[in-house]
Structure formats: structure tokens, C-alpha cells
CSV table of C-alpha atoms and ligand atoms in Angstrom, one decimal:
chain,number,residue,atom,x,y,z
A,49,UNK,CA,20.2,8.2,-21.0
A,50,UNK,CA,17.9,9.9,-18.5
A,51,UNK,CA,17.1,7.5,-15.7
A,52,UNK,CA,14.5,7.6,-12.9
A,53,UNK,CA,15.3,9.9,-10.0
A,54,UNK,CA,17.3,8.5,-7.0
A,55,UNK,CA,15.4,5.8,-5.1
A,56,UNK,CA,12.4,5.8,-7.4
A,57,UNK,CA,11.6,3.1,-9.9
A,58,UNK,CA,9.3,1.9,-12.6
A,59,UNK,CA,6.9,-0.9,-11.9
A,60,UNK,CA,6.9,-3.1,-15.0
A,61,UNK,CA,5.2,-6.1,-16.6
A,62,UNK,CA,7.5,-9.0,-15.8
A,63,UNK,CA,7.7,-9.8,-19.5
A,64,UNK,CA,9.2,-6.4,-20.2
A,65,UNK,CA,11.7,-6.3,-17.4
A,66,UNK,CA,15.4,-7.1,-17.6
A,67,UNK,CA,15.5,-7.6,-13.9
A,68,UNK,CA,15.2,-11.1,-12.5
A,69,UNK,CA,14.2,-9.5,-9.2
A,70,UNK,CA,10.4,-9.7,-9.0
A,71,UNK,CA,10.1,-6.9,-6.5
A,72,UNK,CA,9.0,-4.3,-9.2
A,73,UNK,CA,6.7,-6.6,-11.2
A,74,UNK,CA,3.4,-4.8,-11.6
A,75,UNK,CA,1.2,-7.9,-11.4
A,76,UNK,CA,2.4,-8.6,-7.9
A,77,UNK,CA,1.2,-5.1,-6.8
A,78,UNK,CA,-2.1,-5.7,-8.6
A,79,UNK,CA,-2.6,-9.0,-6.8
A,80,UNK,CA,-2.3,-7.4,-3.4
A,81,UNK,CA,-4.5,-4.4,-4.5
A,82,UNK,CA,-7.2,-6.8,-5.6
A,83,UNK,CA,-7.2,-8.8,-2.4
A,84,UNK,CA,-7.3,-5.6,-0.3
A,85,UNK,CA,-10.2,-4.1,-2.4
A,86,UNK,CA,-12.1,-7.3,-1.7
A,87,UNK,CA,-11.5,-7.2,2.0
A,88,UNK,CA,-12.5,-3.5,2.1
A,89,UNK,CA,-15.7,-4.3,0.4
A,90,UNK,CA,-16.4,-7.0,2.9
A,91,UNK,CA,-15.7,-4.7,5.8
A,92,UNK,CA,-17.8,-1.9,4.3
A,93,UNK,CA,-15.1,0.6,3.4
A,94,UNK,CA,-15.4,3.0,0.4
A,95,UNK,CA,-12.6,4.4,-1.6
A,96,UNK,CA,-11.3,8.0,-1.4
A,97,UNK,CA,-8.8,9.6,-3.6
A,98,UNK,CA,-7.2,12.8,-2.3
A,99,UNK,CA,-4.7,14.9,-4.2
A,100,UNK,CA,-1.0,13.9,-4.4
A,101,UNK,CA,0.0,17.2,-2.9
A,102,UNK,CA,-1.5,19.3,-0.1
A,103,UNK,CA,-0.8,22.5,1.7
A,104,UNK,CA,2.4,22.0,3.8
A,105,UNK,CA,0.6,23.2,6.9
A,106,UNK,CA,-1.6,20.0,6.9
A,107,UNK,CA,1.3,17.7,7.6
A,108,UNK,CA,3.1,20.1,9.9
A,109,UNK,CA,0.0,20.3,12.1
A,110,UNK,CA,-1.3,16.8,11.4
A,111,UNK,CA,1.8,14.5,11.4
A,112,UNK,CA,3.7,16.8,13.8
A,113,UNK,CA,6.3,19.6,13.3
A,114,UNK,CA,9.0,17.6,15.2
A,115,UNK,CA,8.6,14.3,13.5
A,116,UNK,CA,11.3,13.0,11.1
A,117,UNK,CA,8.8,13.0,8.3
A,118,UNK,CA,8.1,16.7,8.6
A,119,UNK,CA,11.6,17.9,9.6
A,120,UNK,CA,13.6,15.8,7.2
A,121,UNK,CA,11.7,13.9,4.6
A,122,UNK,CA,9.1,16.0,2.9
A,123,UNK,CA,9.2,17.2,-0.7
A,124,UNK,CA,8.1,20.8,-0.2
A,125,UNK,CA,8.2,23.8,-2.5
A,126,UNK,CA,6.7,27.2,-2.8
A,127,UNK,CA,4.2,27.4,-5.6
A,128,UNK,CA,4.4,30.2,-8.1
A,129,UNK,CA,2.3,33.2,-7.3
A,130,UNK,CA,-1.0,33.0,-9.2
A,131,UNK,CA,-3.4,35.8,-10.4
A,132,UNK,CA,-5.2,35.9,-7.1
A,133,UNK,CA,-2.9,34.6,-4.5
A,134,UNK,CA,0.7,34.5,-3.2
A,135,UNK,CA,2.6,31.4,-3.9
A,136,UNK,CA,1.8,29.0,-1.1
A,137,UNK,CA,3.9,26.2,0.4
A,138,UNK,CA,2.9,22.8,-1.0
A,139,UNK,CA,4.1,19.3,-0.2
A,140,UNK,CA,3.9,15.9,-1.9
A,141,UNK,CA,2.0,13.8,0.6
A,142,UNK,CA,4.3,11.7,2.8
A,143,UNK,CA,1.3,9.8,4.2
A,144,UNK,CA,-2.5,9.9,3.8
A,145,UNK,CA,-4.1,10.0,7.2
A,146,UNK,CA,-3.9,13.7,7.5
A,147,UNK,CA,-5.3,14.2,4.0
A,148,UNK,CA,-8.2,11.9,4.7
A,149,UNK,CA,-8.9,13.8,8.0
A,150,UNK,CA,-8.7,17.0,6.0
A,151,UNK,CA,-11.3,15.7,3.5
A,152,UNK,CA,-13.5,14.5,6.4
A,153,UNK,CA,-13.6,18.1,7.7
A,154,UNK,CA,-13.8,19.8,4.4
A,155,UNK,CA,-16.8,17.7,3.3
A,156,UNK,CA,-18.4,17.7,6.7
A,157,UNK,CA,-18.8,13.9,6.4
A,158,UNK,CA,-20.3,13.7,9.9
A,159,UNK,CA,-23.4,15.2,8.5
A,160,UNK,CA,-23.8,12.2,6.3
A,161,UNK,CA,-22.8,9.3,8.5
A,162,UNK,CA,-22.0,8.6,12.0
A,163,UNK,CA,-18.8,6.8,11.0
A,164,UNK,CA,-16.9,7.3,7.7
A,165,UNK,CA,-15.0,4.2,6.6
A,166,UNK,CA,-12.6,5.1,3.9
A,167,UNK,CA,-9.7,3.4,2.1
A,168,UNK,CA,-7.0,4.5,-0.3
A,169,UNK,CA,-4.4,3.1,-2.6
A,170,UNK,CA,-1.7,5.3,-3.9
A,171,UNK,CA,1.8,6.7,-3.9
A,172,UNK,CA,3.4,8.5,-0.9
A,173,UNK,CA,6.6,10.5,-1.0
A,174,UNK,CA,9.4,10.7,1.6
A,175,UNK,CA,12.9,11.8,1.1
A,176,UNK,CA,14.5,8.9,2.9
A,177,UNK,CA,17.8,7.2,2.3
A,178,UNK,CA,17.0,4.5,-0.2
A,179,UNK,CA,17.7,0.8,0.4
A,180,UNK,CA,15.9,-2.5,-0.3
A,181,UNK,CA,12.3,-1.9,0.8
A,182,UNK,CA,12.7,1.9,1.2
A,183,UNK,CA,11.9,4.2,-1.7
A,184,UNK,CA,11.3,7.9,-2.1
A,185,UNK,CA,8.0,7.2,-3.9
A,186,UNK,CA,6.3,4.1,-2.4
A,187,UNK,CA,2.8,2.8,-2.4
A,188,UNK,CA,0.4,2.4,0.5
A,189,UNK,CA,-2.9,0.7,0.9
A,190,UNK,CA,-4.6,2.3,3.9
A,191,UNK,CA,-7.9,2.7,5.7
A,192,UNK,CA,-9.3,5.2,8.1
A,193,UNK,CA,-12.4,5.0,10.4
A,194,UNK,CA,-13.6,8.4,11.4
A,195,UNK,CA,-16.5,9.1,13.6
A,196,UNK,CA,-18.1,8.9,17.0
A,197,UNK,CA,-16.9,5.6,18.4
A,198,UNK,CA,-13.6,4.8,20.2
A,199,UNK,CA,-14.7,1.3,21.1
A,200,UNK,CA,-11.8,-1.1,21.2
A,201,UNK,CA,-13.8,-3.3,18.7
A,202,UNK,CA,-13.0,-0.7,16.0
A,203,UNK,CA,-9.3,-1.1,16.6
A,204,UNK,CA,-9.4,-4.9,16.5
A,205,UNK,CA,-11.6,-4.9,13.4
A,206,UNK,CA,-8.9,-2.8,11.6
A,207,UNK,CA,-6.1,-5.0,12.7
A,208,UNK,CA,-8.1,-8.1,11.7
A,209,UNK,CA,-8.6,-6.6,8.3
A,210,UNK,CA,-5.0,-5.8,7.6
A,211,UNK,CA,-3.8,-9.1,9.0
A,212,UNK,CA,-6.4,-10.8,6.7
A,213,UNK,CA,-5.1,-9.0,3.6
A,214,UNK,CA,-1.5,-9.9,4.4
A,215,UNK,CA,-2.3,-13.5,5.1
A,216,UNK,CA,-4.4,-14.0,1.9
A,217,UNK,CA,-1.6,-12.3,-0.2
A,218,UNK,CA,0.7,-15.1,1.1
A,219,UNK,CA,3.1,-13.0,3.3
A,220,UNK,CA,5.1,-15.4,5.3
A,221,UNK,CA,6.2,-15.1,9.0
A,222,UNK,CA,4.0,-12.3,10.2
A,223,UNK,CA,4.3,-10.7,13.6
A,224,UNK,CA,1.9,-8.2,15.1
A,225,UNK,CA,3.4,-5.8,17.6
A,226,UNK,CA,1.1,-3.9,19.8
A,227,UNK,CA,1.3,-1.0,22.3
A,228,UNK,CA,-0.7,1.9,23.7
A,229,UNK,CA,0.5,5.5,23.8
A,230,UNK,CA,-2.3,6.6,26.1
A,231,UNK,CA,-4.4,9.7,26.0
A,232,UNK,CA,-3.4,13.4,26.4
A,233,UNK,CA,-3.3,13.0,30.2
A,234,UNK,CA,-1.1,9.9,30.3
A,235,UNK,CA,1.1,11.4,27.5
A,236,UNK,CA,1.6,14.5,29.6
A,237,UNK,CA,2.7,12.4,32.6
A,238,UNK,CA,5.0,10.4,30.4
A,239,UNK,CA,6.5,13.5,28.8
A,240,UNK,CA,7.1,14.9,32.3
A,241,UNK,CA,8.9,11.7,33.2
A,242,UNK,CA,11.1,11.9,30.1
A,243,UNK,CA,12.0,15.4,30.9
A,244,UNK,CA,12.9,14.6,34.5
A,245,UNK,CA,14.9,11.5,33.5
A,246,UNK,CA,17.0,13.3,30.8
A,247,UNK,CA,17.3,16.7,32.6
A,248,UNK,CA,20.8,15.9,33.8
A,249,UNK,CA,21.9,14.2,30.6
A,250,UNK,CA,21.2,16.9,28.0
A,251,UNK,CA,24.9,17.1,27.0
A,252,UNK,CA,25.0,13.4,26.2
A,253,UNK,CA,22.0,13.7,23.8
A,254,UNK,CA,22.3,14.2,20.0
A,255,UNK,CA,21.4,17.6,18.7
A,256,UNK,CA,18.0,16.5,17.4
A,257,UNK,CA,17.1,15.0,20.7
A,258,UNK,CA,18.2,18.1,22.6
A,259,UNK,CA,15.9,20.2,20.5
A,260,UNK,CA,13.1,17.7,20.9
A,261,UNK,CA,13.6,17.7,24.6
A,262,UNK,CA,12.3,21.3,24.4
A,263,UNK,CA,9.7,20.9,21.7
A,264,UNK,CA,8.3,17.4,21.8
A,265,UNK,CA,10.1,14.9,24.1
A,266,UNK,CA,8.1,11.9,22.9
A,267,UNK,CA,9.9,12.1,19.6
A,268,UNK,CA,13.2,11.5,21.3
A,269,UNK,CA,12.1,7.8,21.3
A,270,UNK,CA,12.4,7.8,17.4
A,271,UNK,CA,16.0,8.8,17.5
A,272,UNK,CA,18.4,6.5,15.7
A,273,UNK,CA,21.5,8.3,17.0
A,274,UNK,CA,23.9,5.9,18.7
A,275,UNK,CA,24.6,8.2,21.6
A,276,UNK,CA,20.9,8.5,22.5
A,277,UNK,CA,20.2,4.7,22.7
A,278,UNK,CA,21.4,4.0,26.3
A,279,UNK,CA,19.4,7.0,27.6
A,280,UNK,CA,16.3,5.9,25.7
A,281,UNK,CA,16.6,2.4,26.9
A,282,UNK,CA,16.7,3.6,30.5
A,283,UNK,CA,13.4,5.5,30.2
A,284,UNK,CA,10.4,4.0,31.9
A,285,UNK,CA,7.8,2.5,29.5
A,286,UNK,CA,4.7,4.5,28.7
A,287,UNK,CA,2.5,1.8,30.3
A,288,UNK,CA,3.6,3.1,33.7
A,289,UNK,CA,1.7,6.3,33.1
A,290,UNK,CA,-1.7,5.1,31.7
A,291,UNK,CA,-4.9,6.1,33.4
A,292,UNK,CA,-7.7,3.6,34.0
A,293,UNK,CA,-9.5,4.4,30.8
A,294,UNK,CA,-6.5,3.8,28.6
A,295,UNK,CA,-5.6,0.7,30.5
A,296,UNK,CA,-9.1,-0.8,30.2
A,297,UNK,CA,-9.0,0.1,26.5
A,298,UNK,CA,-5.7,-1.7,26.0
A,299,UNK,CA,-6.8,-4.7,28.0
A,300,UNK,CA,-10.0,-5.0,25.9
A,301,UNK,CA,-8.1,-4.7,22.6
A,302,UNK,CA,-6.0,-7.6,23.8
A,303,UNK,CA,-8.9,-9.7,24.9
A,304,UNK,CA,-10.7,-9.2,21.5
A,305,UNK,CA,-7.5,-10.1,19.6
A,306,UNK,CA,-7.3,-13.3,21.7
A,307,UNK,CA,-10.9,-14.1,20.9
A,308,UNK,CA,-10.2,-13.5,17.2
A,309,UNK,CA,-7.2,-15.8,17.3
A,310,UNK,CA,-4.8,-13.1,16.2
A,311,UNK,CA,-1.5,-13.6,18.0
A,312,UNK,CA,0.5,-10.5,19.0
A,313,UNK,CA,3.4,-9.4,21.1
A,314,UNK,CA,3.3,-6.3,23.3
A,315,UNK,CA,6.2,-4.0,22.5
A,316,UNK,CA,6.3,-1.4,25.2
A,317,UNK,CA,8.8,0.7,23.2
A,318,UNK,CA,6.6,1.1,20.2
A,319,UNK,CA,5.5,4.7,19.9
A,320,UNK,CA,5.4,5.1,16.0
A,321,UNK,CA,6.9,8.1,14.4
A,322,UNK,CA,3.8,10.3,14.0
A,323,UNK,CA,2.3,12.6,16.6
A,324,UNK,CA,-1.4,11.9,16.1
A,325,UNK,CA,-1.7,8.6,17.8
A,326,UNK,CA,-3.6,8.0,21.0
A,327,UNK,CA,-4.1,4.7,22.8
A,328,UNK,CA,-3.7,1.7,20.5
A,329,UNK,CA,-0.7,1.6,18.1
A,330,UNK,CA,0.6,-1.4,16.2
A,331,UNK,CA,3.0,-2.5,13.5
A,332,UNK,CA,3.1,-5.7,11.5
A,333,UNK,CA,6.5,-7.1,10.5
A,334,UNK,CA,7.5,-10.0,8.5
A,335,UNK,CA,10.6,-12.2,9.3
A,336,UNK,CA,10.8,-13.5,5.7
A,337,UNK,CA,14.5,-13.5,4.7
A,338,UNK,CA,13.7,-11.7,1.4
A,339,UNK,CA,12.6,-8.5,3.1
A,340,UNK,CA,15.8,-7.5,4.8
A,341,UNK,CA,16.0,-4.8,7.5
A,342,UNK,CA,13.0,-2.7,6.4
A,343,UNK,CA,10.6,-5.3,7.7
A,344,UNK,CA,7.7,-3.1,8.9
A,345,UNK,CA,5.0,-4.0,6.4
A,346,UNK,CA,2.2,-2.0,8.0
A,347,UNK,CA,1.5,0.3,10.8
A,348,UNK,CA,-1.4,2.2,12.4
A,349,UNK,CA,-3.4,3.0,15.4
A,350,UNK,CA,-6.0,5.2,17.0
A,351,UNK,CA,-5.9,9.0,16.7
A,352,UNK,CA,-8.7,10.5,18.6
A,353,UNK,CA,-7.5,14.1,18.5
A,354,UNK,CA,-6.3,14.5,14.9
A,355,UNK,CA,-9.5,15.9,13.4
A,356,UNK,CA,-9.8,18.5,16.1
A,357,UNK,CA,-6.2,19.5,15.7
A,358,UNK,CA,-6.9,20.2,12.1
A,359,UNK,CA,-9.9,22.4,12.9
A,360,UNK,CA,-12.8,19.9,12.8
A,361,UNK,CA,-15.2,18.7,15.6
A,362,UNK,CA,-14.1,16.3,18.3
A,363,UNK,CA,-13.9,13.0,16.3
A,364,UNK,CA,-12.5,9.5,17.0
A,365,UNK,CA,-10.2,7.9,14.5
A,366,UNK,CA,-8.5,4.6,13.8
A,367,UNK,CA,-6.5,3.5,10.7
A,368,UNK,CA,-3.6,1.8,9.2
A,369,UNK,CA,-1.5,1.7,6.1
A,370,UNK,CA,0.5,-1.1,4.6
A,371,UNK,CA,3.5,-0.6,2.5
A,372,UNK,CA,2.8,-2.3,-0.8
A,373,UNK,CA,6.4,-2.3,-2.0
A,374,UNK,CA,7.5,-4.2,1.1
A,375,UNK,CA,4.6,-6.6,1.0
A,376,UNK,CA,5.5,-7.5,-2.6
A,377,UNK,CA,9.1,-8.2,-1.5
A,378,UNK,CA,8.0,-10.9,0.8
A,379,UNK,CA,5.8,-12.8,-1.7
A,380,UNK,CA,7.3,-16.1,-3.0
A,381,UNK,CA,8.2,-15.8,-6.7
A,382,UNK,CA,5.7,-18.4,-7.8
A,383,UNK,CA,2.8,-16.9,-5.8
A,384,UNK,CA,1.4,-14.9,-8.6
A,385,UNK,CA,1.5,-15.9,-12.2
A,386,UNK,CA,1.5,-13.0,-14.7
A,387,UNK,CA,-1.5,-12.6,-16.9
A,388,UNK,CA,-0.9,-14.1,-20.4
A,389,UNK,CA,-3.0,-13.8,-23.5
A,390,UNK,CA,-5.5,-16.7,-24.0
A,391,UNK,CA,-5.3,-16.6,-27.8
A,392,UNK,CA,-2.9,-15.5,-30.5
A,393,UNK,CA,-4.4,-15.4,-34.0
A,394,UNK,CA,-2.0,-16.4,-36.8
A,395,UNK,CA,-2.8,-15.3,-40.4
A,396,UNK,CA,-1.1,-16.7,-43.5
A,397,UNK,CA,-1.8,-14.4,-46.5
A,398,UNK,CA,-3.8,-11.2,-47.2
A,399,UNK,CA,-7.3,-12.8,-47.3
A,400,UNK,CA,-6.6,-14.7,-44.0
A,401,UNK,CA,-5.4,-11.5,-42.4
A,402,UNK,CA,-8.7,-9.7,-43.0
A,403,UNK,CA,-10.6,-12.6,-41.7
A,404,UNK,CA,-8.3,-12.8,-38.7
A,405,UNK,CA,-9.1,-9.2,-37.8
A,406,UNK,CA,-12.8,-10.2,-37.4
A,407,UNK,CA,-11.9,-13.3,-35.3
A,408,UNK,CA,-9.7,-11.4,-32.8
A,409,UNK,CA,-12.5,-8.9,-32.4
A,410,UNK,CA,-15.0,-11.7,-31.8
A,411,UNK,CA,-12.8,-13.3,-29.1
A,412,UNK,CA,-12.3,-10.0,-27.3
A,413,UNK,CA,-16.0,-9.3,-27.3
A,414,UNK,CA,-16.5,-12.7,-25.7
A,415,UNK,CA,-14.1,-11.7,-22.9
A,416,UNK,CA,-10.9,-13.5,-24.0
A,417,UNK,CA,-7.6,-11.7,-24.1
A,418,UNK,CA,-6.6,-12.1,-27.7
A,419,UNK,CA,-3.7,-10.8,-29.8
A,420,UNK,CA,-3.0,-10.5,-33.5
A,421,UNK,CA,0.2,-9.2,-35.0
A,422,UNK,CA,-0.3,-7.5,-38.4
A,423,UNK,CA,3.2,-8.2,-39.7
A,424,UNK,CA,3.2,-11.0,-42.3
A,425,UNK,CA,5.4,-13.9,-41.2
A,426,UNK,CA,5.9,-17.6,-41.7
A,427,UNK,CA,3.9,-20.1,-39.6
A,428,UNK,CA,7.1,-21.1,-37.7
A,429,UNK,CA,8.0,-17.5,-36.8
A,430,UNK,CA,4.4,-16.7,-35.9
A,431,UNK,CA,4.3,-19.7,-33.5
A,432,UNK,CA,7.6,-18.7,-32.0
A,433,UNK,CA,6.1,-15.2,-31.3
A,434,UNK,CA,2.9,-16.7,-29.8
A,435,UNK,CA,5.1,-18.8,-27.4
A,436,UNK,CA,7.2,-15.9,-26.5
A,437,UNK,CA,4.1,-13.9,-25.5
A,438,UNK,CA,3.0,-16.8,-23.4
A,439,UNK,CA,-0.3,-17.3,-25.3
A,440,UNK,CA,-2.3,-20.4,-24.3
A,441,UNK,CA,-3.7,-21.1,-27.8
A,442,UNK,CA,-2.9,-20.2,-31.3
A,443,UNK,CA,-5.6,-20.1,-34.0
A,444,UNK,CA,-4.2,-20.7,-37.4
A,445,UNK,CA,-5.8,-19.3,-40.6
A,446,UNK,CA,-4.2,-20.0,-44.0
A,447,UNK,CA,-5.6,-20.7,-47.5
A,448,UNK,CA,-6.5,-24.3,-46.7
A,449,UNK,CA,-8.4,-23.3,-43.6
A,450,UNK,CA,-10.3,-20.6,-45.4
A,451,UNK,CA,-11.4,-23.1,-48.1
A,452,UNK,CA,-12.4,-25.8,-45.7
A,453,UNK,CA,-14.0,-23.6,-43.1
A,454,UNK,CA,-12.1,-25.4,-40.4
A,455,UNK,CA,-9.5,-23.5,-38.3
A,456,UNK,CA,-6.5,-25.1,-36.7
A,457,UNK,CA,-6.4,-24.6,-33.0
A,458,UNK,CA,-3.1,-25.2,-31.3
A,459,UNK,CA,-2.8,-25.7,-27.6
A,460,UNK,CA,0.6,-24.1,-27.0
A,461,UNK,CA,1.0,-25.3,-23.5
A,462,UNK,CA,0.5,-28.9,-24.5
A,463,UNK,CA,1.8,-28.7,-28.1
A,464,UNK,CA,-1.3,-30.4,-29.4
A,465,UNK,CA,-3.6,-29.3,-32.2
A,466,UNK,CA,-7.1,-29.9,-33.5
A,467,UNK,CA,-9.3,-28.5,-36.2
A,468,UNK,CA,-12.4,-26.6,-35.2
A,469,UNK,CA,-15.4,-25.6,-37.4
A,470,UNK,CA,-15.4,-21.8,-38.2
A,471,UNK,CA,-18.8,-21.3,-36.7
A,472,UNK,CA,-18.1,-22.9,-33.3
A,473,UNK,CA,-14.4,-22.2,-32.8
A,474,UNK,CA,-14.9,-19.7,-30.1
A,475,UNK,CA,-16.9,-22.1,-28.1
A,476,UNK,CA,-14.1,-24.6,-28.4
A,477,UNK,CA,-11.5,-22.2,-27.1
A,478,UNK,CA,-13.7,-21.4,-24.1
A,479,UNK,CA,-14.4,-25.0,-23.2
A,480,UNK,CA,-10.8,-26.0,-23.6
A,481,UNK,CA,-9.7,-23.0,-21.4
A,482,UNK,CA,-12.3,-24.2,-18.9
B,168,HAM,P1,3.9,4.6,8.5
B,168,HAM,O1,4.3,3.6,9.5
B,168,HAM,O2,4.7,5.8,8.4
B,168,HAM,O3,2.4,5.0,8.8
B,168,HAM,O4,3.8,3.9,7.1
B,168,HAM,C1,3.1,2.7,6.9
B,168,HAM,C2,3.9,1.7,6.0
B,168,HAM,O5,4.3,2.3,4.8
B,168,HAM,C3,5.1,1.2,6.7
B,168,HAM,O6,4.9,0.2,7.6
B,168,HAM,C4,5.9,0.7,5.5
B,168,HAM,O7,5.5,-0.6,5.1
B,168,HAM,C5,5.5,1.7,4.4
B,168,HAM,N1,6.6,2.7,4.2
B,168,HAM,C6,6.8,3.8,4.9
B,168,HAM,N2,7.9,4.5,4.4
B,168,HAM,C7,8.3,3.8,3.3
B,168,HAM,C8,9.3,3.9,2.3
B,168,HAM,N3,10.1,5.0,2.3
B,168,HAM,N4,9.5,3.0,1.3
B,168,HAM,C9,8.6,1.9,1.3
B,168,HAM,N5,7.6,1.7,2.2
B,168,HAM,C10,7.5,2.6,3.2
B,168,HAM,C11,1.7,5.8,8.1
B,168,HAM,O8,2.0,6.3,7.0
B,168,HAM,C12,0.3,6.1,8.8
B,168,HAM,N6,-0.4,7.1,7.9
B,168,HAM,C13,-0.5,4.9,8.9
B,168,HAM,C14,-1.8,5.1,9.6
B,168,HAM,C15,-3.0,5.2,8.9
B,168,HAM,N7,-2.0,5.4,10.8
B,168,HAM,C16,-3.3,5.6,11.0
B,168,HAM,N8,-3.9,5.5,9.9
């Protein structure tokens, strides 16, 4: 048997899954997607679909050459040379902020609107060590605001949106963690301080962190190596290096969050694992027991330099992405019932079968989900099948019914049945379903 590749999985209808674990049931993903789409509509976001793969350079420049994502986790390959070009290096997208910024530049969206508000839903790929809540293909729902304004209200609106989606989905025990990583100037001061603090301890650092000391000291803060932890803990927080503009921005974000009644905790150590952030950064975790250690459900922040880094005009940006696989893990099992057919049409005999084909078509045209199984079977076995499929009603057609012009309608949930006239049966089903 050929199985899915390591740490990837099929998302299945619950009724076709052997697994009692609801974490890969497709209807739970669809529920969160529907909720998010509705919130995006209310906040004036439009959908964008970018390719699943991009030129590798986009992520190296956008996400940052020294990040864990780029150095360790990307699926990258050299494409075969084509008729007109050398084989180029391509990468399955590990995230979608850089692709959306690329699209903003490629399509010169600033010529159309002052602010582009875009959302996406789709798979991302990172070669991480798999565990509960961490997969190599995972799904994100994300949004990006690209344009002229770096007003703190933009940040708070984005946070409010993602908190709203998570709350409506029914995610328990949410916690919003907030920080600022400053602008280029405050970052430079912070980096100088990191260098100064670690200069005499290089031997004690892990190999990765020693390299990052030279290339991108901020990323030392992402290190998971045991030996780096005491040194990282002793570093001053980035807040000590903020200039007035960044401090005011952060204070205003906090004030607006308070006014919106969105509780948060300030986490001075939160720097996120991607290079593009400026000023506000945030993560949302859930303390639900079902989620385990991978409890970051969403993350995001402001990225005022990204578009320019990628060759576009100076542009402000803010966005977030939530990890759909993880959100689904936190939802209580009974939160989302799976869709079941409203009607199962049972036919007893050849003549009844042909009539039943017309009835199932009629029901579907009227908007009901209706099923008919062509295999001839006894009434008992057909009812058993209807129950197994979870149908709400069975419509029964045999010789007697055809002669009398009265169908038998059985409410499977209540185990009650009535007869309904052939010309108004559909109306009956619709009223009963109410
Ligand atoms: P991120 O923090 O790397 O940010 O990912 C966002 C969310 O995706 C995480 O909080 C987590 O829920 C989920 N996630 C990440 N890796 C995995 C994985 N291996 N398995 C399952 N879920 C995972 C970004 O990707 C940024 N692009 C967010 C952003 C948008 N910032 C600004 N705009």
C-alpha cells in the first residue's frame, strides 16, 4: 500500500474515516472557512489566489535568508530547463505574505486602490518535524492590508478580525500576545546591543546562532538550542530600544485594543520567526487541552518594508495568518455536525425505480440534498442504508404507492411515517424539515 508522505494527511468526510479523531474531518475545516469568509466580507477583504509555488528568491528575500523557514524548511527544487530558459529554482510556498506582496507589485495594485485588502485560504508547505498540530502541508487562512496607511487602527482592525473568527468558530481559551519589534532604526540599535552582549560568549552559542551573530543577530532569538537559552534570556528586551514613533504606535495599538474590549498580554520576547516585521507583532494561542504543545493558532503583524524589499514602491503592510489545522484541533467534537442528506428515495420494483429517478431530480432542483441508490433491495435493507447515510427522511415508492398516488414519507430521526399525496410531497418534506 502506498500511503501519504510523512507528516501529510488526507482530510476526509467523517463518515468515510476510520479515525475517531475528528482533527482531519473536512467539515470542521469548511466550517472555519465559511466563518472566515463571512468576516472577510464584512471587513471589506477580497480573495486572492496565488500559485502554490514561486521562485525561491521571493522567500529568501521576503521571509529572510537566515530564518528557520528559509534555511531548513523549504521544499525547493531546480526546475528542468525549458525551451527558452535555464531551469530555475522553485519553492513550494511556506507562507503567503511574500507571494501576496509579490502580486501587489506585479499587478501594480496601488494604481487601482489606495489600500488593497486581500485574503487567502490554502495550503502551505514546511519541512518541519511532524507532531500533533504540526504538518508538512498545512492550511492557512490569512489576510494582508497593503497600502499607504500605517495607522495603528489598521493593526487593531486586523487583530479584531482574527479574534472574531476564532471566537465565532468556538475556539476555547484564547490568549492574544502582543509586542513591537520597532522600525529599522530601533532594530539597528537592538541588534547592536545583541552583538555587544554576546561578543564575549560566542563559544557558548550553538553553531546556528554563531552564524546568525554575523548575518542576522535578531534571529538568534528564534533559537531552540538548549545552550543558547540562558544567553537569550539575559538579553535586554527590544522595548528598551524603541524610538518615540514606535513607542507611540505601540501605545495607541494597546489603547485601541482596550477600547475594543480585546484582552491581551504583552510578551516582550515575541519577535516572530520571519524577517519582514516592523512595529506590531502578535500571536494568538489557545490553552485548550486538546491542542498540545503546538498552541500558536495565528500570528501576524506589521511589515512596512516588505514591498520595497521585493522591488516595489514604499508601502505599508499589515496581516495575519491562522493555522486551520490547529484551530480545528481545538474545536469541541459536537461543535460542528456533518452535513447529511435530507432525503433518501427508496424504490421497490422497476416501475417505481423510473419514477424515483424523477423524484430525486425534483428534490435536488428544489435545493434539497437527495440520494437514490440504483441497486434493487428489500425495504428493510434500503431503510438500513438510509439510516447509515444519516438521511433525515426516506420516501418510499412501491406498487401500492404508485397505484394510490400516495407516497410514504418516513421521518428517520423520529421513526414516524405518514402518507403524502404525489403532487405535494415535496412541499411536505420542506415543511417538515422547517
Ligand atoms: P506563521 O506564524 O509562520 O506566520 O504561521 C501562521 C500560523 O500557521 C501559525 O500560528 C500556525 O497556526 C500555522 N502553522 C505554521 N506552521 C505550521 C505547521 N507546520 N503545521 C500546522 N500549522 C502551522 C506566517 O505564516 C505569516 N505569513 C503570517 C502573516 C501574515 N504575517 C503577516 N501577514
